[in-house]
Structures are given as C-alpha cells and as structure tokens.
Short mmCIF file of C-alpha atoms and ligand atoms in Angstrom, two decimals:
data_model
loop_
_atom_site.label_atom_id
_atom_site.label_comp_id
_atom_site.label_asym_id
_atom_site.label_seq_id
_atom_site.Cartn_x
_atom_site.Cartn_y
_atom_site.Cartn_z
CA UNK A 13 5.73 18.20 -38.02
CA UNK A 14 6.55 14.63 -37.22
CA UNK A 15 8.33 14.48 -33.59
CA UNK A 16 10.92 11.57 -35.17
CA UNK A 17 12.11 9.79 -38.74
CA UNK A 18 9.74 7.82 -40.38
CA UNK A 19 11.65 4.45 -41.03
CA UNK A 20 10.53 3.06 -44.32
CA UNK A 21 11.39 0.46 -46.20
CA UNK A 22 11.43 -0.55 -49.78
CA UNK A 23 10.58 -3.18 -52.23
CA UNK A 24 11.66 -3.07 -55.77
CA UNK A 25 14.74 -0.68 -56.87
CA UNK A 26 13.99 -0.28 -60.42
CA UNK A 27 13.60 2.85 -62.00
CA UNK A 28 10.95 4.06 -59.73
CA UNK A 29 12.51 3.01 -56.60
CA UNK A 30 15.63 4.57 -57.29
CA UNK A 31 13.87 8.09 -57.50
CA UNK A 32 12.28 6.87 -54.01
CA UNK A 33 16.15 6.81 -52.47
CA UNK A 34 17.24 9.98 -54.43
CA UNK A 35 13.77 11.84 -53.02
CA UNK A 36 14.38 10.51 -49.36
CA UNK A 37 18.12 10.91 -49.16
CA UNK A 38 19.44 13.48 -46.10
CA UNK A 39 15.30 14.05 -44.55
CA UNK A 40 15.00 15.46 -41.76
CA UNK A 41 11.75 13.15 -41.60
CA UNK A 42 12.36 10.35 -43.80
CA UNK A 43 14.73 7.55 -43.17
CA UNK A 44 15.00 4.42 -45.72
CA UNK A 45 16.12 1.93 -42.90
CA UNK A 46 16.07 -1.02 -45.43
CA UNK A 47 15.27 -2.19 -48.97
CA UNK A 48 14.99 -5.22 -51.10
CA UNK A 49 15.64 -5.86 -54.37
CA UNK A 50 15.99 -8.85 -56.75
CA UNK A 51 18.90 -7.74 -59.24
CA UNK A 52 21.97 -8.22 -56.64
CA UNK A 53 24.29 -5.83 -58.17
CA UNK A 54 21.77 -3.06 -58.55
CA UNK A 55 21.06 -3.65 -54.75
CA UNK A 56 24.79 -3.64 -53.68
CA UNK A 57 25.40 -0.42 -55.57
CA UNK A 58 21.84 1.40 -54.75
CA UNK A 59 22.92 0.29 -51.07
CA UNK A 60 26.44 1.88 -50.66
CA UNK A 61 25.18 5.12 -52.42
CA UNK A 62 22.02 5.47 -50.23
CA UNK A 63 23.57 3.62 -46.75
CA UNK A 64 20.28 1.32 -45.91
CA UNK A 65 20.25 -2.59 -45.24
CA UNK A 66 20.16 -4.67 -48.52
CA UNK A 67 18.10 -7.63 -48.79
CA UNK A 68 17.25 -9.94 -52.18
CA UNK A 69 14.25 -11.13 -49.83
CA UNK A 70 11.59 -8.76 -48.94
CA UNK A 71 10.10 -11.32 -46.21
CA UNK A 72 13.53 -11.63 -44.81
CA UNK A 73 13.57 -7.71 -45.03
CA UNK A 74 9.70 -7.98 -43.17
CA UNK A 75 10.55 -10.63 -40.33
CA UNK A 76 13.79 -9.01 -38.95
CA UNK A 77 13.38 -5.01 -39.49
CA UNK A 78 11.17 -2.60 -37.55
CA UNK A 79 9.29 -0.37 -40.12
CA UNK A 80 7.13 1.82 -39.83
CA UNK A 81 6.18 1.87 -43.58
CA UNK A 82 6.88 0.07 -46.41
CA UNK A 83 6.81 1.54 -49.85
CA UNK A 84 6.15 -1.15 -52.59
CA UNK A 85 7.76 0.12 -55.88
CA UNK A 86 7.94 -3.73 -57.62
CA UNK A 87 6.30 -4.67 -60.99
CA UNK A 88 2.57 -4.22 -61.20
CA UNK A 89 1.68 -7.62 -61.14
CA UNK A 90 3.65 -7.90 -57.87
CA UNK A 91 1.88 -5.46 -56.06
CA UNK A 92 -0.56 -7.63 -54.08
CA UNK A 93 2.02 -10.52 -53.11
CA UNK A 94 3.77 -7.36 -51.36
CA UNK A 95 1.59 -5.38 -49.87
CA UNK A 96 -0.78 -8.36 -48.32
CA UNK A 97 2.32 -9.89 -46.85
CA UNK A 98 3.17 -6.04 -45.59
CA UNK A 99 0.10 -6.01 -43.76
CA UNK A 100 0.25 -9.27 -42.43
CA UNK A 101 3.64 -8.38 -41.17
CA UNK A 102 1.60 -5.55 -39.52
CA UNK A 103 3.64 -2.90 -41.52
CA UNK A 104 1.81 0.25 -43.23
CA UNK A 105 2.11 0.13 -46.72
CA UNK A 106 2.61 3.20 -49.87
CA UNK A 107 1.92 1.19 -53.18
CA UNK A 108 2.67 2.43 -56.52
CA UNK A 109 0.85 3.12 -59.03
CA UNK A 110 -1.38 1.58 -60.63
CA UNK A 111 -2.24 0.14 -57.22
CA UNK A 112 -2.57 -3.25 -59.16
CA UNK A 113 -3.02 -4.99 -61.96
CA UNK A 114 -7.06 -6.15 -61.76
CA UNK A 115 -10.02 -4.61 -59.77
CA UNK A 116 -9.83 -7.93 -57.82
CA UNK A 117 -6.94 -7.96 -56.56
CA UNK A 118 -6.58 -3.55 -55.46
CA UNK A 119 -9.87 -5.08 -53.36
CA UNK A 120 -7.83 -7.83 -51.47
CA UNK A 121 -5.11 -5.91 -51.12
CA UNK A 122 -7.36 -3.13 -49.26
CA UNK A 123 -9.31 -5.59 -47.13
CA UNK A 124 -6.01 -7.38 -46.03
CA UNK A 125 -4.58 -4.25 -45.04
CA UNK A 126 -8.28 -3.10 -43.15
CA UNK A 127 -7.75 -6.82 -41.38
CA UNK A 128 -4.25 -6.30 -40.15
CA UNK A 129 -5.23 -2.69 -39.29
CA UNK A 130 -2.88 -0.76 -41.27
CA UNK A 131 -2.91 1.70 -43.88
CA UNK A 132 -2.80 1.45 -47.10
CA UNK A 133 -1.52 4.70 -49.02
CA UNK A 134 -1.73 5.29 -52.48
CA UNK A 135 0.65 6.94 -54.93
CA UNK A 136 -1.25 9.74 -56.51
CA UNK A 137 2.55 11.06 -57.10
CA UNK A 138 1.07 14.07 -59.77
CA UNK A 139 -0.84 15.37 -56.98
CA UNK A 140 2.35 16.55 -55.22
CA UNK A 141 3.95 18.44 -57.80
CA UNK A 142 4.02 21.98 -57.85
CA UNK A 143 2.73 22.98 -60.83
CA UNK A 144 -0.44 20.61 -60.29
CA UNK A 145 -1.16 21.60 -56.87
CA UNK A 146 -0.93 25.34 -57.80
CA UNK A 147 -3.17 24.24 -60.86
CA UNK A 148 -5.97 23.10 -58.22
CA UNK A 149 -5.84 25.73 -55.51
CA UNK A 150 -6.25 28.31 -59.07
CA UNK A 151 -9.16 26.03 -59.93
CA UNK A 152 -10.81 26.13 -56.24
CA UNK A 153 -10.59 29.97 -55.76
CA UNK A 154 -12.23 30.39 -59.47
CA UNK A 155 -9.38 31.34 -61.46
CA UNK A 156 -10.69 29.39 -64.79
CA UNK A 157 -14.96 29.23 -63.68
CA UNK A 158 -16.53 26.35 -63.85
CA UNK A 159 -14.15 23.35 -65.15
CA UNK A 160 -15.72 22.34 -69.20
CA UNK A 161 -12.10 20.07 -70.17
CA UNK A 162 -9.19 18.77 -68.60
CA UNK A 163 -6.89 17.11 -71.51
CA UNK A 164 -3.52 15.55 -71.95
CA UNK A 165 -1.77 13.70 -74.73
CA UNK A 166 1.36 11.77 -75.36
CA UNK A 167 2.08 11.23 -79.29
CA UNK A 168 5.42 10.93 -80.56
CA UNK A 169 8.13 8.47 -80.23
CA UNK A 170 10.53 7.12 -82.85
CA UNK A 171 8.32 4.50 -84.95
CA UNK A 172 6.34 1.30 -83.82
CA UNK A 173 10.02 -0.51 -83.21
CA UNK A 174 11.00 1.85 -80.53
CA UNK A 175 7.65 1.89 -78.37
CA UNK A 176 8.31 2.19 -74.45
CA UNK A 177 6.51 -1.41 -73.68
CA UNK A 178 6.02 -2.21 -69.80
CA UNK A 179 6.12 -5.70 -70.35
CA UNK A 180 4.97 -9.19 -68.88
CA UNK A 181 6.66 -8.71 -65.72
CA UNK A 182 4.36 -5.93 -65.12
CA UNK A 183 1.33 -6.48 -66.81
CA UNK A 184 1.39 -10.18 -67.60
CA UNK A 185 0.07 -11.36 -71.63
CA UNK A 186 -3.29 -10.50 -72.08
CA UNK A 187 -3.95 -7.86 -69.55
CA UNK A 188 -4.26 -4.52 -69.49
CA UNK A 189 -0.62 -2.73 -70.26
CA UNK A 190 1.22 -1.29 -72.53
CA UNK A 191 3.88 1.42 -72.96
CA UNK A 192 5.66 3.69 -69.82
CA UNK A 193 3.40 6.70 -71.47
CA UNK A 194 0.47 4.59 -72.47
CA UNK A 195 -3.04 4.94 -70.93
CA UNK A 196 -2.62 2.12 -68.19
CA UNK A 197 0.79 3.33 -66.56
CA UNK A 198 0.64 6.88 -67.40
CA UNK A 199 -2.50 7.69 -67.90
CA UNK A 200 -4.04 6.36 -64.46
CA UNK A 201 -2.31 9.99 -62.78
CA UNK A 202 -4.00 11.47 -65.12
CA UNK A 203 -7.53 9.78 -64.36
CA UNK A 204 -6.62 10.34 -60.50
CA UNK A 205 -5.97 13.96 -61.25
CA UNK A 206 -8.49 15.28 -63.30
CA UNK A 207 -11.17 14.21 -60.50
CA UNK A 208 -9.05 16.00 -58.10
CA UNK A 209 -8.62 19.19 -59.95
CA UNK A 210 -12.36 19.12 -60.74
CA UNK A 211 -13.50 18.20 -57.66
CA UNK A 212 -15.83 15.92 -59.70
CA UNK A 213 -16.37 12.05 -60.30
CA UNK A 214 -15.65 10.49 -63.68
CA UNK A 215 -20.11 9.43 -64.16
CA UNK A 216 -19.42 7.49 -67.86
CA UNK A 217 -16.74 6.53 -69.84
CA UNK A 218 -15.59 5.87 -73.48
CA UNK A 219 -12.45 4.76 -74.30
CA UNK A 220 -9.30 1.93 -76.04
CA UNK A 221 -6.21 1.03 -74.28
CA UNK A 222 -3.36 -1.71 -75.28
CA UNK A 223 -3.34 -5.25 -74.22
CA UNK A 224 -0.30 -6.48 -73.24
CA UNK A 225 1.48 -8.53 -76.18
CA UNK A 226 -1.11 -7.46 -78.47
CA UNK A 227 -0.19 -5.29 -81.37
CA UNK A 228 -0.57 -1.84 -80.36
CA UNK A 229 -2.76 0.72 -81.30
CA UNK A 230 -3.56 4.96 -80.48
CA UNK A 231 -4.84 4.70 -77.04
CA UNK A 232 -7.74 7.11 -75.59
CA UNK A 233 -10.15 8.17 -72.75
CA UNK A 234 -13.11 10.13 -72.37
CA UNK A 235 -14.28 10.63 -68.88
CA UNK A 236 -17.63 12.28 -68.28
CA UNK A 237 -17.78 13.74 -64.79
CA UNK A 238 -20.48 14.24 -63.15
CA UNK A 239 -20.63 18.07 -62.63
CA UNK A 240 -20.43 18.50 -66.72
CA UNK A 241 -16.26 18.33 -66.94
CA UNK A 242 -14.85 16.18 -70.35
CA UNK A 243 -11.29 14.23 -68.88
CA UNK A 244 -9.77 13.73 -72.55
CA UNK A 245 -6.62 11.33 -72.90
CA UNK A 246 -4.55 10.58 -76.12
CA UNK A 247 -1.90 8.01 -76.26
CA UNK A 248 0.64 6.70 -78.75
CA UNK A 249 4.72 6.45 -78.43
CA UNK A 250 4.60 3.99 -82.01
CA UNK A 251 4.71 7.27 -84.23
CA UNK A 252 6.37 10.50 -84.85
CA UNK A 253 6.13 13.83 -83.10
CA UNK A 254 5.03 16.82 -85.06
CA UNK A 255 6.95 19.50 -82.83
CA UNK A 256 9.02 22.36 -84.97
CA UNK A 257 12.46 23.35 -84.55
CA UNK A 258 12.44 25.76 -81.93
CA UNK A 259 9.10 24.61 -80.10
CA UNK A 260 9.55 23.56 -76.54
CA UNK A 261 10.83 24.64 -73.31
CA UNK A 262 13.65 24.59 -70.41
CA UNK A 263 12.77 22.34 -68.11
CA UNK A 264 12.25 23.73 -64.04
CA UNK A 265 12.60 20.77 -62.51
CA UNK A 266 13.43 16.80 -63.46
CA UNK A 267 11.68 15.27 -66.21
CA UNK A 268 11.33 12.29 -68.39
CA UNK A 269 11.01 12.21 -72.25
CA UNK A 270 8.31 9.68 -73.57
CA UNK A 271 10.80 6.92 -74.48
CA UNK A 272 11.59 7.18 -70.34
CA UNK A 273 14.88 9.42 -71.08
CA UNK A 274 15.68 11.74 -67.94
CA UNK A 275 15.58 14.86 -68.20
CA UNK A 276 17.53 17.08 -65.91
CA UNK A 277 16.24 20.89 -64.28
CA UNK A 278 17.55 23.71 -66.43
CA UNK A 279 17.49 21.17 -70.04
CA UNK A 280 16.23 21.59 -73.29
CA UNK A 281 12.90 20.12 -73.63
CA UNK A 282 11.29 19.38 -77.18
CA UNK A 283 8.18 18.07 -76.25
CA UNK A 284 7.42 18.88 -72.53
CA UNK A 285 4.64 16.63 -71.10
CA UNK A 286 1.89 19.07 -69.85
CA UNK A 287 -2.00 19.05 -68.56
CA UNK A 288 -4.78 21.22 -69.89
CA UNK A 289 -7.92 22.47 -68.29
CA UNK A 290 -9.79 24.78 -70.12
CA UNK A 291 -13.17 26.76 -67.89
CA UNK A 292 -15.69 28.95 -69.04
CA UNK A 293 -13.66 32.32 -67.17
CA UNK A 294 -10.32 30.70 -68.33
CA UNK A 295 -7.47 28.24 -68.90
CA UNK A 296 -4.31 26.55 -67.80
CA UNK A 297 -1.35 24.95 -68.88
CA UNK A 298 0.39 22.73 -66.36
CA UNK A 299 3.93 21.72 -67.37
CA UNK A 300 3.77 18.89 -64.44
CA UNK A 301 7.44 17.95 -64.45
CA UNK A 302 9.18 20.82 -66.64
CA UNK A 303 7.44 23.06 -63.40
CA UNK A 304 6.07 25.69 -65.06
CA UNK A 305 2.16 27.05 -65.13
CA UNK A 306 0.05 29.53 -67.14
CA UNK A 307 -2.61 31.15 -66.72
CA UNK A 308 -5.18 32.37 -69.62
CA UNK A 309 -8.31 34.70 -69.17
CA UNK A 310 -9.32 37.73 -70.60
CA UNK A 311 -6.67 39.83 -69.41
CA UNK A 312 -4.00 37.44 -71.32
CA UNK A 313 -1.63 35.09 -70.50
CA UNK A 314 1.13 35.07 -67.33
CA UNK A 315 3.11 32.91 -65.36
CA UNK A 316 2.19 31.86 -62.13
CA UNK A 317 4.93 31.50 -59.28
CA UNK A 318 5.40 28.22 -57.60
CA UNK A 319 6.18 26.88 -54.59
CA UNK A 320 7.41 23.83 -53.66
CA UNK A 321 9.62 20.87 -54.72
CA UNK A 322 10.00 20.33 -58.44
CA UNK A 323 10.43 16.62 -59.30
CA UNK A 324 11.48 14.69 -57.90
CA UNK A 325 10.61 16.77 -54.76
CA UNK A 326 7.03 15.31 -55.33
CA UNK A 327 8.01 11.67 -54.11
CA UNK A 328 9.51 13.37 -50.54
CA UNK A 329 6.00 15.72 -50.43
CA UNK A 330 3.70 12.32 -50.67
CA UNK A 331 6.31 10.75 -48.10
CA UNK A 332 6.19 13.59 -45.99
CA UNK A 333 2.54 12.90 -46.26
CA UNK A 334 2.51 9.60 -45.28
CA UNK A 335 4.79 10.30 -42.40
CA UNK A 336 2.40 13.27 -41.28
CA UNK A 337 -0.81 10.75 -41.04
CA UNK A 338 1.46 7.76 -38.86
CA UNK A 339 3.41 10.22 -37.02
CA UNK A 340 1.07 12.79 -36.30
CA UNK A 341 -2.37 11.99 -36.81
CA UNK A 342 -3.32 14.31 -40.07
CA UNK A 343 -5.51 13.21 -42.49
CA UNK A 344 -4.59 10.28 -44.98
CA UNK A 345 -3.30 12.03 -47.87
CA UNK A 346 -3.85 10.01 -50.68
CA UNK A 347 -5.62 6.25 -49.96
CA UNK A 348 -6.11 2.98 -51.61
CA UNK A 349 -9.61 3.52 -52.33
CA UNK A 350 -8.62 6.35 -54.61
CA UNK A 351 -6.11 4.06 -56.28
CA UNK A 352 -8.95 1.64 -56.66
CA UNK A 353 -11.63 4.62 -57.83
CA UNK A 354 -9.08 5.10 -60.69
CA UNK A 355 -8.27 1.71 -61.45
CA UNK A 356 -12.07 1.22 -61.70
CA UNK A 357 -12.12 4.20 -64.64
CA UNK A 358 -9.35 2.77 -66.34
CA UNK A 359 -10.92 -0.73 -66.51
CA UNK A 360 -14.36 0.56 -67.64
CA UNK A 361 -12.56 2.07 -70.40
CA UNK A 362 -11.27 -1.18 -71.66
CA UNK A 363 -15.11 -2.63 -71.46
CA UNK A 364 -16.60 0.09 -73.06
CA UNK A 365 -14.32 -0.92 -75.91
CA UNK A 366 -15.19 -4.50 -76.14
CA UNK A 367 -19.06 -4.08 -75.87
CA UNK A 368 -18.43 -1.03 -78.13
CA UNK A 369 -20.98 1.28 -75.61
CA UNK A 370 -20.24 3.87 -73.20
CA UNK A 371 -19.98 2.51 -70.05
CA UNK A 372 -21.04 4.09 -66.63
CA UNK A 373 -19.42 3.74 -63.46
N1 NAD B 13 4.75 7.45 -59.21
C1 NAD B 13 5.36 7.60 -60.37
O1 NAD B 13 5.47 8.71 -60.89
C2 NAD B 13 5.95 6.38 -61.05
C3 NAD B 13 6.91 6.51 -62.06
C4 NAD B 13 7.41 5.34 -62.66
C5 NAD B 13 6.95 4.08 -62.26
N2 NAD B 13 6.00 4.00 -61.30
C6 NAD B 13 5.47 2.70 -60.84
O2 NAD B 13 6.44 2.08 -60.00
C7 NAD B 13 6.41 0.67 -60.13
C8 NAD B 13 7.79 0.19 -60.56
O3 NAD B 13 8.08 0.74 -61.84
P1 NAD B 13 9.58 0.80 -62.40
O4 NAD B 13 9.52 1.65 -63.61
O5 NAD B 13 10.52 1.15 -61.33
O6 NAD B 13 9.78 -0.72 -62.83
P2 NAD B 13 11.17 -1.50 -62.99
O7 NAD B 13 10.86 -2.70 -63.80
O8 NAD B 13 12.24 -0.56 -63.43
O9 NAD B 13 11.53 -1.93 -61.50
C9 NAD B 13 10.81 -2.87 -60.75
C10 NAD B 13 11.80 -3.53 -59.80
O10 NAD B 13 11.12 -4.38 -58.88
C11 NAD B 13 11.98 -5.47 -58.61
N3 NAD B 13 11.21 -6.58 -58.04
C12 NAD B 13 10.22 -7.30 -58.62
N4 NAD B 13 9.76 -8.24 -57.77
C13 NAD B 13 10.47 -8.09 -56.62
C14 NAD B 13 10.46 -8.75 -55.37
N5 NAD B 13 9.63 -9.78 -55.13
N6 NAD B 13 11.33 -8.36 -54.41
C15 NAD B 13 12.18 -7.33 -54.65
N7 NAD B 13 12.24 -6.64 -55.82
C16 NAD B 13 11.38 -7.03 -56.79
C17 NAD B 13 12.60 -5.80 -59.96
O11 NAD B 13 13.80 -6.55 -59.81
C18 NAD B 13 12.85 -4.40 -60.52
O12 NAD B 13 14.15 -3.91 -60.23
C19 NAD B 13 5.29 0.38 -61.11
O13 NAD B 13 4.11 0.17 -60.40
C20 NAD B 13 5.20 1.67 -61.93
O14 NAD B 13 3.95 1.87 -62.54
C21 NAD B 13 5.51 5.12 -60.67
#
C-alpha cells in the first residue's frame, strides 16, 4: 500500500485522457496534480470538474511542477516528443497505447528513459480488467488445458462512410493506422493479451492491417505462439453487423460501441466486444468491458464471479500499479519493452503482407 498520493500528471485530454481524470478522481492513492492540454476550452472545463493545474504547454507543465509520474495520453505520433522530454525532465512516464507509432522510435523512447533513469510504464490497460484477469488466473490453474486459440473480432459498423478513422494526427499518411477498432489501435491489447493469457510468445506471423489514408480494407492477424497457441484477429467497422434482434447483452460495467459510442454499466448492448480462448479441457468467453465471463467444459456452461473494478476501474488498477512500483518497490507491472514486444507483432504483420510470406519474429 503506497505510504502517500502518487502525484501524476497528464498530457493530452482527449477521449482517453478524460477516462484517466474520471478513473483517478477522489484516490486514496492517486492524485492528478496537473495536466496539459492543447484545446483551451476542453482544458478549462476538464480542469474545474477534476480541480488540477491547467496548462496548454506540457514543458511549462514539466519545468515548474513536481511529479512523480507523468501519464502521456496525446496522439500516437506524439508519443515520443512527450515521453523523451518526460525523462529528460527526470519524470517517470505511463504511455499509451500503442507505445508509438514506429519500432524506431518505442526504442528511443526506452533508451531515453534508461538514460535519465526513469521508468517507462506501459499501458497494457486490458490486462486490468476483471473479466481478463479472472480469464488468466482460470487459464493458469488449468481451467481450459492447454491453450489451442485465443480469437477476437470487430465487424460491423454502419457502411464504409461511417468508419471510426484515427487519423493523421495520430498515425500520420502512410503509416500504419486506421480505425478506433482496427488492428493497429485496438488490436495491439489484443496482441499484448493473448501472450499474457497464454503465457506464450507470438514465434510467426501472418497478417493485413490499414494504412493510414489508404482505402480501407478487412483487417487480420494470425499469431503463432510458440507453445502451439493460434492468436486470431478480425477487423472491419466499413460494413454491417449480422447480430439478430434480441442477441446481445446488459452491460456490467462501462463500454464502448465500435463507432467509439459509450456505453454505460447496466445498458443494452447489441454487439458486446468479447475475447475467446478455446483449450483442449475447455473454453471461455471474456466480455472485457460488458464484465462478464463464461466458462465451458464438459460439465456445461456457468458464470464465473468477478472481482474487481469494471471499466473504467481498469485505468485506476494499472495506476495503482504504477504507484505500487515508485512508491513501494513492487514489481513493474506492465513495461515498455512489452509495449515494444507488441508493437514488434503488429509491424511484422504489416511485412508479412507486403512480401506476401509469413514472417517470424
Ligand atoms: N488504454 C486504452 O484503453 C485506450 C483507449 C482509447 C485510446 N487510447 C490511446 O490513448 C491515446 C489518446 O487517444 P484519444 O482517443 O484520447 O485521442 P484524442 O485525439 O481524443 O485525444 C488526444 C489529445 O491529445 C492532445 N494533444 C496532442 N498533442 C498535445 C500536446 N503536445 N500537448 C498537450 N495535448 C496534446 C490533443 O489536443 C487531444 O485532445 C492514443 O495513444 C490512443 O491509442 C487508449
């Protein structure tokens, strides 16, 4: 238990950020001292809501406050101007996901932070939900066997007009990107998660994701692990869903539709987003945000009781986390070079489809 608050501050109070405040807001051991943001008005308000020091420059924000951490929750492509000034500020950093926009730059952003001796945590967000933490401790003590497929989709939408693009402020023309659900901003949890559920590492991949301001296409991955697993993703928010009246699901905790729509706990959800992993003794459905989990075997199919903080509970778990390891001395919970391992799946995915091979990593 951390002996005082952890005073963070932020950068960037988009949509993400703003689920930062809401997720730190009255914590015992969490207190958002300061945070910058470019959009004036959205500071002022975000600022009088949330009580912190507003700032429209985060190096102003980095030369005259006293952090202890500094979550960076910009656009993609911003990541690295952030976090290497962070660490040369001497400030520990959290970094959203994906930790950056090119291999290159996740690897300066690491070694500026190893220079100015400060951490550099990662936000494998997923990993703290409640439903996907249950998922892996089922997984560990043998619940499902051995692990043969972990699998998640996101197909719907409302036609090719009404795709959820990032775009170029995040993942700049002719990158990697693509839509809020696609297989670069969504889809790197998933590539985090499944080796973490597994316990595995991803050994080859196959796989097609969108460039950004390219037309778009149906995105996938197929990870081969090393200890046998199949990691199977399936993107596309250009098309239809094929849901029936009736199918879905009330939601446990917050979630978001694939167009980015909020969904609050105890709401009708159509389509909720949710993770399987099948094993040869058997099988799981994780609804990650709607906070529900099932378990199938031979002796059917039950619920399994959670514990924890439904979403968006998760972002004050991975704090907590973060405020454990600085405060305390635990272990880092989630790190940059995990952020990076991903990031280097993702990308291999993207040559494999180029040079039309399967591509090891
Ligand atoms: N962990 C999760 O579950 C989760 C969920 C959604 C988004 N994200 C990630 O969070 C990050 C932000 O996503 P978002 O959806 O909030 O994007 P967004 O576009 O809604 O917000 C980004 C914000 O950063 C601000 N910004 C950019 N440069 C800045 C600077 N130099 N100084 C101060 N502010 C600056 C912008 O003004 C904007 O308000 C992305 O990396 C995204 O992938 C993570």
């Amino acid at each position: 238990m951390a002996s005082r608050k952890l005073k963070v501050g932020i950068v960037g109070l988009g949509g993400v950020g703003a689920v930062h405040l809401e997720a730190y807001r009255d914590n015992p051991r969490i207190e958002v001292v300061a945070a910058a943001e470019l959009d004036e008005k959205r500071l002022a308000t975000l600022a009088s809501a949330h009580r912190f020091k507003p700032y429209g420059d985060f190096r102003r924000m980095l030369a005259e406050e006293t952090l202890d951490l500094v979550c960076v929750a910009t656009t993609v492509a911003t990541h690295e101007e952030v976090t290497i000034a962070c660490a040369k500020a001497g400030r520990h950093v959290l970094c959203e996901k994906p930790i950056a926009g090119s291999i290159d730059a996740a690897k300066r952003m690491i070694a500026a932070c190893a220079e100015a001796k400060v951490k550099l945590f990662y936000c494998a967000t997923y990993r703290f939900l409640p439903a996907v933490a249950k998922a892996r401790a089922l997984i560990q003590a043998g619940a499902v066997g051995r692990v043969l497929l972990m699998r998640e989709q996101e197909v719907g939408g409302a036609g090719p007009e009404n795709r959820h693009i990032m775009g170029f402020a995040h993942y700049p023309k002719g990158t990697p990107g693509g839509s809020g659900f696609g297989l670069v901003d969504h889809g790197i949890h998933l590539i985090d998660l499944f080796g973490w559920l597994s316990g595995s590492e991803v050994e080859t991949v196959f796989g097609r994701g969108n460039i950004s301001g390219d037309a778009a296409s149906v995105e996938y991955l197929l990870m081969n692990f090393r200890n046998g697993a199949l990691g199977h993703l399936l993107y596309e928010d250009g098309t239809f869903p094929t849901g029936l009246p009736g199918e879905g699901l009330f939601s446990w905790g917050s979630a978001w539709t694939l167009s980015g729509a909020y969904v609050p706990p105890g709401a009708w959800q159509a389509a909720p987003g949710s993770i399987h992993v099948h094993g040869d003794k058997g099988a799981l459905r994780i609804f990650h945000y709607a906070n529900q989990l099932f378990l199938t075997d031979k002796d059917g199919t039950r619920q399994v009781a959670l514990e924890g903080r439904h979403a968006p509970g998760h972002f004050t778990a991975q704090m907590e986390a973060c405020a454990a390891t600085l405060l305390n001395g635990a272990a880092t919970a989630t790190s940059a070079e995990e952020g990076l391992a991903a990031l280097e799946v993702l990308m291999a995915a993207y040559r494999s489809f180029e040079e039309r091979r399967v591509v090891a990593l």
